[in-house]
mmCIF file of C-alpha atoms and ligand atoms in Angstrom:
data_model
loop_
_atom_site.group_PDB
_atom_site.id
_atom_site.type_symbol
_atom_site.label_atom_id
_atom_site.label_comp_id
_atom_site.label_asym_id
_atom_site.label_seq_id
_atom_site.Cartn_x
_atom_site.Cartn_y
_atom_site.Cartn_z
ATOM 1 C CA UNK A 231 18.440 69.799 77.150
ATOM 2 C CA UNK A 232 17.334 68.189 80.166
ATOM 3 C CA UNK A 233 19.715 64.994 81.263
ATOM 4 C CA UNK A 234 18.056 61.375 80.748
ATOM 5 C CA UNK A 235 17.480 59.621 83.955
ATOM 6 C CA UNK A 236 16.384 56.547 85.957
ATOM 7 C CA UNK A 237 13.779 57.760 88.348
ATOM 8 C CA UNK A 238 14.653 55.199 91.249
ATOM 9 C CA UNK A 239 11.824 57.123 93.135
ATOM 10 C CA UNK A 240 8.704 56.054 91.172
ATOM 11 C CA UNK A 241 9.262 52.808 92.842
ATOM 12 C CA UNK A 242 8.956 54.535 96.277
ATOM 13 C CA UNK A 243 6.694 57.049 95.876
ATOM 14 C CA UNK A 244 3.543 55.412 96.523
ATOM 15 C CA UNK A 245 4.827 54.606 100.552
ATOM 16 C CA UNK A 246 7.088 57.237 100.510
ATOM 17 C CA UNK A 247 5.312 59.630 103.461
ATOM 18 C CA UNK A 248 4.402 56.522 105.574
ATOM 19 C CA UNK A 249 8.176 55.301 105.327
ATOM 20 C CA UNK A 250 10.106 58.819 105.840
ATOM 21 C CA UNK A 251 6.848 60.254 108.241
ATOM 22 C CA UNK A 252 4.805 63.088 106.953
ATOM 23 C CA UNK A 253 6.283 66.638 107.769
ATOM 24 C CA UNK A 254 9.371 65.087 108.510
ATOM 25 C CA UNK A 255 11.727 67.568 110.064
ATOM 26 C CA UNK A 256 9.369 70.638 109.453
ATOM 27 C CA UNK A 257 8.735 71.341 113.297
ATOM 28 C CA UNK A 258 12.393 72.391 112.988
ATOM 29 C CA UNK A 259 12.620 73.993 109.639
ATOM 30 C CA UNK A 260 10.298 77.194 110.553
ATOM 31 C CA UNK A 261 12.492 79.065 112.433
ATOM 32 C CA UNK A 262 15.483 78.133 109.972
ATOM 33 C CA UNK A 263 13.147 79.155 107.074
ATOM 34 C CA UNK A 264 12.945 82.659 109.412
ATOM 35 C CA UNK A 265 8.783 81.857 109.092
ATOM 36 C CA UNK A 266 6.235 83.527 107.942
ATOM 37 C CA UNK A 267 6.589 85.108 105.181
ATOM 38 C CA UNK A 268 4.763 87.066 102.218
ATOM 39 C CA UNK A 269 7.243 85.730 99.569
ATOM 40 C CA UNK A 270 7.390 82.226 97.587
ATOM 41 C CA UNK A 271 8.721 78.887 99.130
ATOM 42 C CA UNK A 272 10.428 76.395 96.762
ATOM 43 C CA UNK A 273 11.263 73.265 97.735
ATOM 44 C CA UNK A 274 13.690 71.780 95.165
ATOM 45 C CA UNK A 275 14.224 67.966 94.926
ATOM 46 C CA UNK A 276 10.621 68.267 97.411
ATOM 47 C CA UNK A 277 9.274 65.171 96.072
ATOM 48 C CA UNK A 278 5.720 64.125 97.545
ATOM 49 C CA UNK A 279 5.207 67.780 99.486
ATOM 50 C CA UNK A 280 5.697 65.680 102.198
ATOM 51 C CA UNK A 281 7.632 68.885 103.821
ATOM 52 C CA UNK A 282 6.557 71.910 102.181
ATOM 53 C CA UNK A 283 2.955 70.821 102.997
ATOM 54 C CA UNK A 284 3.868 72.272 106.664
ATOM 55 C CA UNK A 285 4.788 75.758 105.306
ATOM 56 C CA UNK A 286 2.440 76.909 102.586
ATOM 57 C CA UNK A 287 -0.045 78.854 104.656
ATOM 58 C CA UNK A 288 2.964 80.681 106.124
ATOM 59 C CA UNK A 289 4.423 81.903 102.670
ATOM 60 C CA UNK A 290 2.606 83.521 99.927
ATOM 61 C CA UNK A 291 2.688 80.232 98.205
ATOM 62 C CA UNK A 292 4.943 77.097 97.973
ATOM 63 C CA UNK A 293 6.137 75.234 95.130
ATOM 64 C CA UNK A 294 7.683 71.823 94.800
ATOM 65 C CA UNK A 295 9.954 71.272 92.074
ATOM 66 C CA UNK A 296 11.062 67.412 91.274
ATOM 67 C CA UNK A 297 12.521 65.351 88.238
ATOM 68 C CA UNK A 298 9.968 62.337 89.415
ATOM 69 C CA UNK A 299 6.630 62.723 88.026
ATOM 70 C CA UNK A 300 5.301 59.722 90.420
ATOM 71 C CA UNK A 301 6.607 61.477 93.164
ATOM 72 C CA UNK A 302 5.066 64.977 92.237
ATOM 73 C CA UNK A 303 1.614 63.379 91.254
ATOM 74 C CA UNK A 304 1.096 62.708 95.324
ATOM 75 C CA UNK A 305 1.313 66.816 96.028
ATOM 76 C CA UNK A 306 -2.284 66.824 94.996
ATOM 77 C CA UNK A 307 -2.732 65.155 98.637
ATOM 78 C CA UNK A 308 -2.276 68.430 99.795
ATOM 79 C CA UNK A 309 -3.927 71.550 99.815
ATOM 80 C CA UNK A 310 -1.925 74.708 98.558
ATOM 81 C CA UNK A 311 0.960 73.138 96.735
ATOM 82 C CA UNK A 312 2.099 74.159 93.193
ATOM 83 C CA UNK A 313 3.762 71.235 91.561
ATOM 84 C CA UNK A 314 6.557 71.657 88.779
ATOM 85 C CA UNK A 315 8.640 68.953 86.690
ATOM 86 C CA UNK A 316 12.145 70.430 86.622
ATOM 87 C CA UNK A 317 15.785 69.626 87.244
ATOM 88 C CA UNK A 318 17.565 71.605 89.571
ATOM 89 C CA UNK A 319 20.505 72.044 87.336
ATOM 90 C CA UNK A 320 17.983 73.556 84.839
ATOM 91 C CA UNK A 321 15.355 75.482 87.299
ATOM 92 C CA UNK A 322 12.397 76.559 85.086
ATOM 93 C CA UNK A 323 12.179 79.681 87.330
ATOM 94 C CA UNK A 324 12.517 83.648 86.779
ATOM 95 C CA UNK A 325 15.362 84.750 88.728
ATOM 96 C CA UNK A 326 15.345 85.992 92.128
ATOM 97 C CA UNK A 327 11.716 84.500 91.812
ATOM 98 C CA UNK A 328 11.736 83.020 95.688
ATOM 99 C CA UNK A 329 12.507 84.499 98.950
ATOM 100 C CA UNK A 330 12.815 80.748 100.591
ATOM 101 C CA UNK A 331 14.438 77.611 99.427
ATOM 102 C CA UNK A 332 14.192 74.529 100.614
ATOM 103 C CA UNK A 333 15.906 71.211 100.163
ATOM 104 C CA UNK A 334 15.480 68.135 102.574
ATOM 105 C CA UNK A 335 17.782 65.134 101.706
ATOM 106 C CA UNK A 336 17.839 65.415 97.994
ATOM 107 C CA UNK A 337 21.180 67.160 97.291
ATOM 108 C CA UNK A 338 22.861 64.223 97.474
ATOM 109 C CA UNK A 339 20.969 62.872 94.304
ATOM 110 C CA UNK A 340 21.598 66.066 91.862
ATOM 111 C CA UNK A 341 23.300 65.355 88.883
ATOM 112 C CA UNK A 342 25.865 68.522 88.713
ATOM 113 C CA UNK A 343 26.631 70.104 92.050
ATOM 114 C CA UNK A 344 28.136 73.080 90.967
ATOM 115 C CA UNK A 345 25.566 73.768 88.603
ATOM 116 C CA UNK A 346 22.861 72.686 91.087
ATOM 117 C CA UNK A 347 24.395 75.770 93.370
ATOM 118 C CA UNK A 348 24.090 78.168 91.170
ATOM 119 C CA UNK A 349 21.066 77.753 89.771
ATOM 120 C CA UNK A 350 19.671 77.647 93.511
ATOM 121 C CA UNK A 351 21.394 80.993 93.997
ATOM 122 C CA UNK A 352 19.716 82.365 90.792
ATOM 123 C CA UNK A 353 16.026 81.775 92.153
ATOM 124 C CA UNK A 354 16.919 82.886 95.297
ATOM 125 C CA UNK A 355 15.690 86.633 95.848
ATOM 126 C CA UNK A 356 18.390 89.074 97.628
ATOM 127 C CA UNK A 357 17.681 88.905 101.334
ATOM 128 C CA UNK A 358 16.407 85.250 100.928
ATOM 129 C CA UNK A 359 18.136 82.082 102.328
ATOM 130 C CA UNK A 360 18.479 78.445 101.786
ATOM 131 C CA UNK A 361 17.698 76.150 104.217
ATOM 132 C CA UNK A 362 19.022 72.768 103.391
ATOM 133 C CA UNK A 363 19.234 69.619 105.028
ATOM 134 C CA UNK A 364 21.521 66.742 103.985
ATOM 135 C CA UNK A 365 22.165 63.368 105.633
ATOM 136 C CA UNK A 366 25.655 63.684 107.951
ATOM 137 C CA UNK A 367 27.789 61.783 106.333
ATOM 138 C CA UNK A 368 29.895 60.860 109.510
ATOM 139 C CA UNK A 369 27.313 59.164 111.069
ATOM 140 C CA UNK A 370 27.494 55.430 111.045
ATOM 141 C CA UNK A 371 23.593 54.850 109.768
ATOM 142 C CA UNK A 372 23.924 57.220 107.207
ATOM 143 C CA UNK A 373 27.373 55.535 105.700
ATOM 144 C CA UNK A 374 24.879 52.065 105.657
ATOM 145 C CA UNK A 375 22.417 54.540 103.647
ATOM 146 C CA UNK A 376 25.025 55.391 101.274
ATOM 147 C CA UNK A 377 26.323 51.945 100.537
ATOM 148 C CA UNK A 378 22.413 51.267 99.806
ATOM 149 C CA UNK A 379 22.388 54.082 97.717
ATOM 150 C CA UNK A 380 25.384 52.508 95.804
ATOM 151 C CA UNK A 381 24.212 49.397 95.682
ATOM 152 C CA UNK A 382 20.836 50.280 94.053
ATOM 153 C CA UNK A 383 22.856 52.464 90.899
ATOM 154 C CA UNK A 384 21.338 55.911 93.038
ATOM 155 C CA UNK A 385 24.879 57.824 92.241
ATOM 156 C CA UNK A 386 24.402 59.489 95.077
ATOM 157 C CA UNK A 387 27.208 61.933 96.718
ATOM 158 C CA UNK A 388 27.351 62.932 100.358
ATOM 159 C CA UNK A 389 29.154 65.851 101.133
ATOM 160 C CA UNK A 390 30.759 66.506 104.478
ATOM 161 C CA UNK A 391 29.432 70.095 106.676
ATOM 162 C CA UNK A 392 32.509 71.398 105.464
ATOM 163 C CA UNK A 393 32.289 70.510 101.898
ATOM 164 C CA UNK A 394 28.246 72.299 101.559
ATOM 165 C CA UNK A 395 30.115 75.237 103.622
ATOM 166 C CA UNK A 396 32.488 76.250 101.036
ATOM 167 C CA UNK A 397 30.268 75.151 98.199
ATOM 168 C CA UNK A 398 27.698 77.990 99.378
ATOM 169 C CA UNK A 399 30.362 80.771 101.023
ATOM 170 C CA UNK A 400 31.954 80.576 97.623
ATOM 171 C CA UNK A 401 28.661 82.459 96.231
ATOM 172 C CA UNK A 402 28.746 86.249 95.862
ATOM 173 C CA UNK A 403 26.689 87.702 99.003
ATOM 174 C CA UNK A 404 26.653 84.586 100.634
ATOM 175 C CA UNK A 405 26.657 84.568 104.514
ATOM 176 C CA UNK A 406 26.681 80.805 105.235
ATOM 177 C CA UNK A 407 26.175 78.708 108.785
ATOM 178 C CA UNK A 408 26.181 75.029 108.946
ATOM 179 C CA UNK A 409 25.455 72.608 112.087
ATOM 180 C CA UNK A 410 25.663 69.211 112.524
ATOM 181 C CA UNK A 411 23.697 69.111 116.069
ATOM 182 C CA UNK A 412 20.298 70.919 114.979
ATOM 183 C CA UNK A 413 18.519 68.006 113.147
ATOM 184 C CA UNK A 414 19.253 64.125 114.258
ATOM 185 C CA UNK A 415 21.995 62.520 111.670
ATOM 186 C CA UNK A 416 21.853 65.586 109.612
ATOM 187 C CA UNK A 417 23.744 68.890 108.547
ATOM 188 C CA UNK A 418 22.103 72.286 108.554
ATOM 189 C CA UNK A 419 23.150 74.963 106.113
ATOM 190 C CA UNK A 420 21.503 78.011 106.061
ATOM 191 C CA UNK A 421 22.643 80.273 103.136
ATOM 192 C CA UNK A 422 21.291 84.020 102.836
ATOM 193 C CA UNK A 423 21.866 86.035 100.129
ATOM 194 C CA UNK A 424 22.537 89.609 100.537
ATOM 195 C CA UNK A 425 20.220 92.181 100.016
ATOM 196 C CA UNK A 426 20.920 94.985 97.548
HETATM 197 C C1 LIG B 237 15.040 61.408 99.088
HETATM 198 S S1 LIG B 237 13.856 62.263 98.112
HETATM 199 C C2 LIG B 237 13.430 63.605 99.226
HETATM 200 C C3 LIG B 237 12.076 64.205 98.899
HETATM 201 C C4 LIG B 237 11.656 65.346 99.841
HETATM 202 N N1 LIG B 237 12.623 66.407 99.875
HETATM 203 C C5 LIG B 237 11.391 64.820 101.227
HETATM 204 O O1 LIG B 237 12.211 65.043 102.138
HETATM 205 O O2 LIG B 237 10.353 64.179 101.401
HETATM 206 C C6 LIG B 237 14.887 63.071 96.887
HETATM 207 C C7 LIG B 237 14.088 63.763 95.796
HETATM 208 O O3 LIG B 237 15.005 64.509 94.975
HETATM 209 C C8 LIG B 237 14.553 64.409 93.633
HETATM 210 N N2 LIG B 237 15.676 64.720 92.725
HETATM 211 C C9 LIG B 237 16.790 63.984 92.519
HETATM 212 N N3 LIG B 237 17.597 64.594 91.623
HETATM 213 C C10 LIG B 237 16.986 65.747 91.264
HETATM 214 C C11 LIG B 237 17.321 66.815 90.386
HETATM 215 N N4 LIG B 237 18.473 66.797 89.682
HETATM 216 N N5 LIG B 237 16.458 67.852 90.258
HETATM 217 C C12 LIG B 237 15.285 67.871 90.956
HETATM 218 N N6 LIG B 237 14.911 66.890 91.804
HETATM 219 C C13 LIG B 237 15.754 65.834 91.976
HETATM 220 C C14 LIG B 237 14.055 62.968 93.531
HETATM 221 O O4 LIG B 237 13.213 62.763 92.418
HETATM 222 C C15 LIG B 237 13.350 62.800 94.870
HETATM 223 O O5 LIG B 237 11.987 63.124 94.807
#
């Protein structure tokens, strides 16, 4: 059964890109994404496309899966996205159905972590990786974003670089590096699975 919600994001989603910026980080995701190629993107927790948009003519296609429907309905502003309502702790996905995964500062709003991980290793094709980006919770600005978050009922939960790091290495075949210096006020973990 999927879990019941309060989608905070409807409320956002129509200024959403002109708040956060279209494309966002994507001028540094490509080479973390290890860009082009012929297999699926999925961007989970990818909202408006906002990012995604960026990589869909390098991958043989790119989905966005997303729990808000207001925030999905505004992928139709661009061209080559495949929108789907899901939960990540319930992907409706074959697995090892993507070769890329993406997920730009939305793991902080799952509802079951461990569950989340898993199922993102499940869709994940051997040889893929995960590139995902989370605010750093050390920084000052993002500790004012998480008292916001808490403030506004979000239940949001920032993990620490080293927290994501053994939440990923923990998976079987996982080769896992994390940064804190590639993206401004963020972590970087890149998870690839190995191939068979
Ligand atoms: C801060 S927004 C980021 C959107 C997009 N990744 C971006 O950077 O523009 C977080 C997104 O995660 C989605 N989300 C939250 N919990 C989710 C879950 N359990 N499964 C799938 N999506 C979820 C929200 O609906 C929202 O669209």
């Amino acid at each position: 059964m999927p879990r019941p919600f309060f989608d905070h994001f409807r409320f956002v989603a129509p200024v959403y890109d002109h708040v956060f910026g279209a494309g966002g980080s994507a001028p540094d995701l490509a080479e973390p994404l290890a860009l082009p190629t012929p297999g699926y993107l999925l961007d989970v927790g990818g909202g408006t496309g906002r990012v995604a948009q960026a990589f869909s003519a390098q991958t043989g296609g790119a989905v966005i899966v997303d729990v808000s429907l207001e925030m999905l309905r505004l992928t139709g502003r661009h061209d080559g996205l495949r929108p789907a309502v899901g939960q990540v702790e319930r992907l409706p996905f074959a697995s090892g159905q993507f070769d890329r995964l993406l997920i730009v500062d939305a793991f902080h709003h799952f509802f079951e972590y461990d569950t989340a991980v898993r199922e993102l290793w499940r869709v994940l094709a051997p040889g893929g990786r995960i590139v995902l980006l989370e605010p750093d919770i050390t920084r000052w600005p993002v500790k004012l974003i998480a008292l916001a978050e808490t403030l506004l009922l979000m239940r949001s939960h920032f993990f620490r670089a080293e927290q994501l790091h053994a939440m990923f290495a923990a998976l079987p075949g996982a080769h896992v590096e994390v940064s804190t210096d590639a993206i401004e006020m963020h972590i970087q973990l890149i998870a690839e699975k190995a191939a068979p």
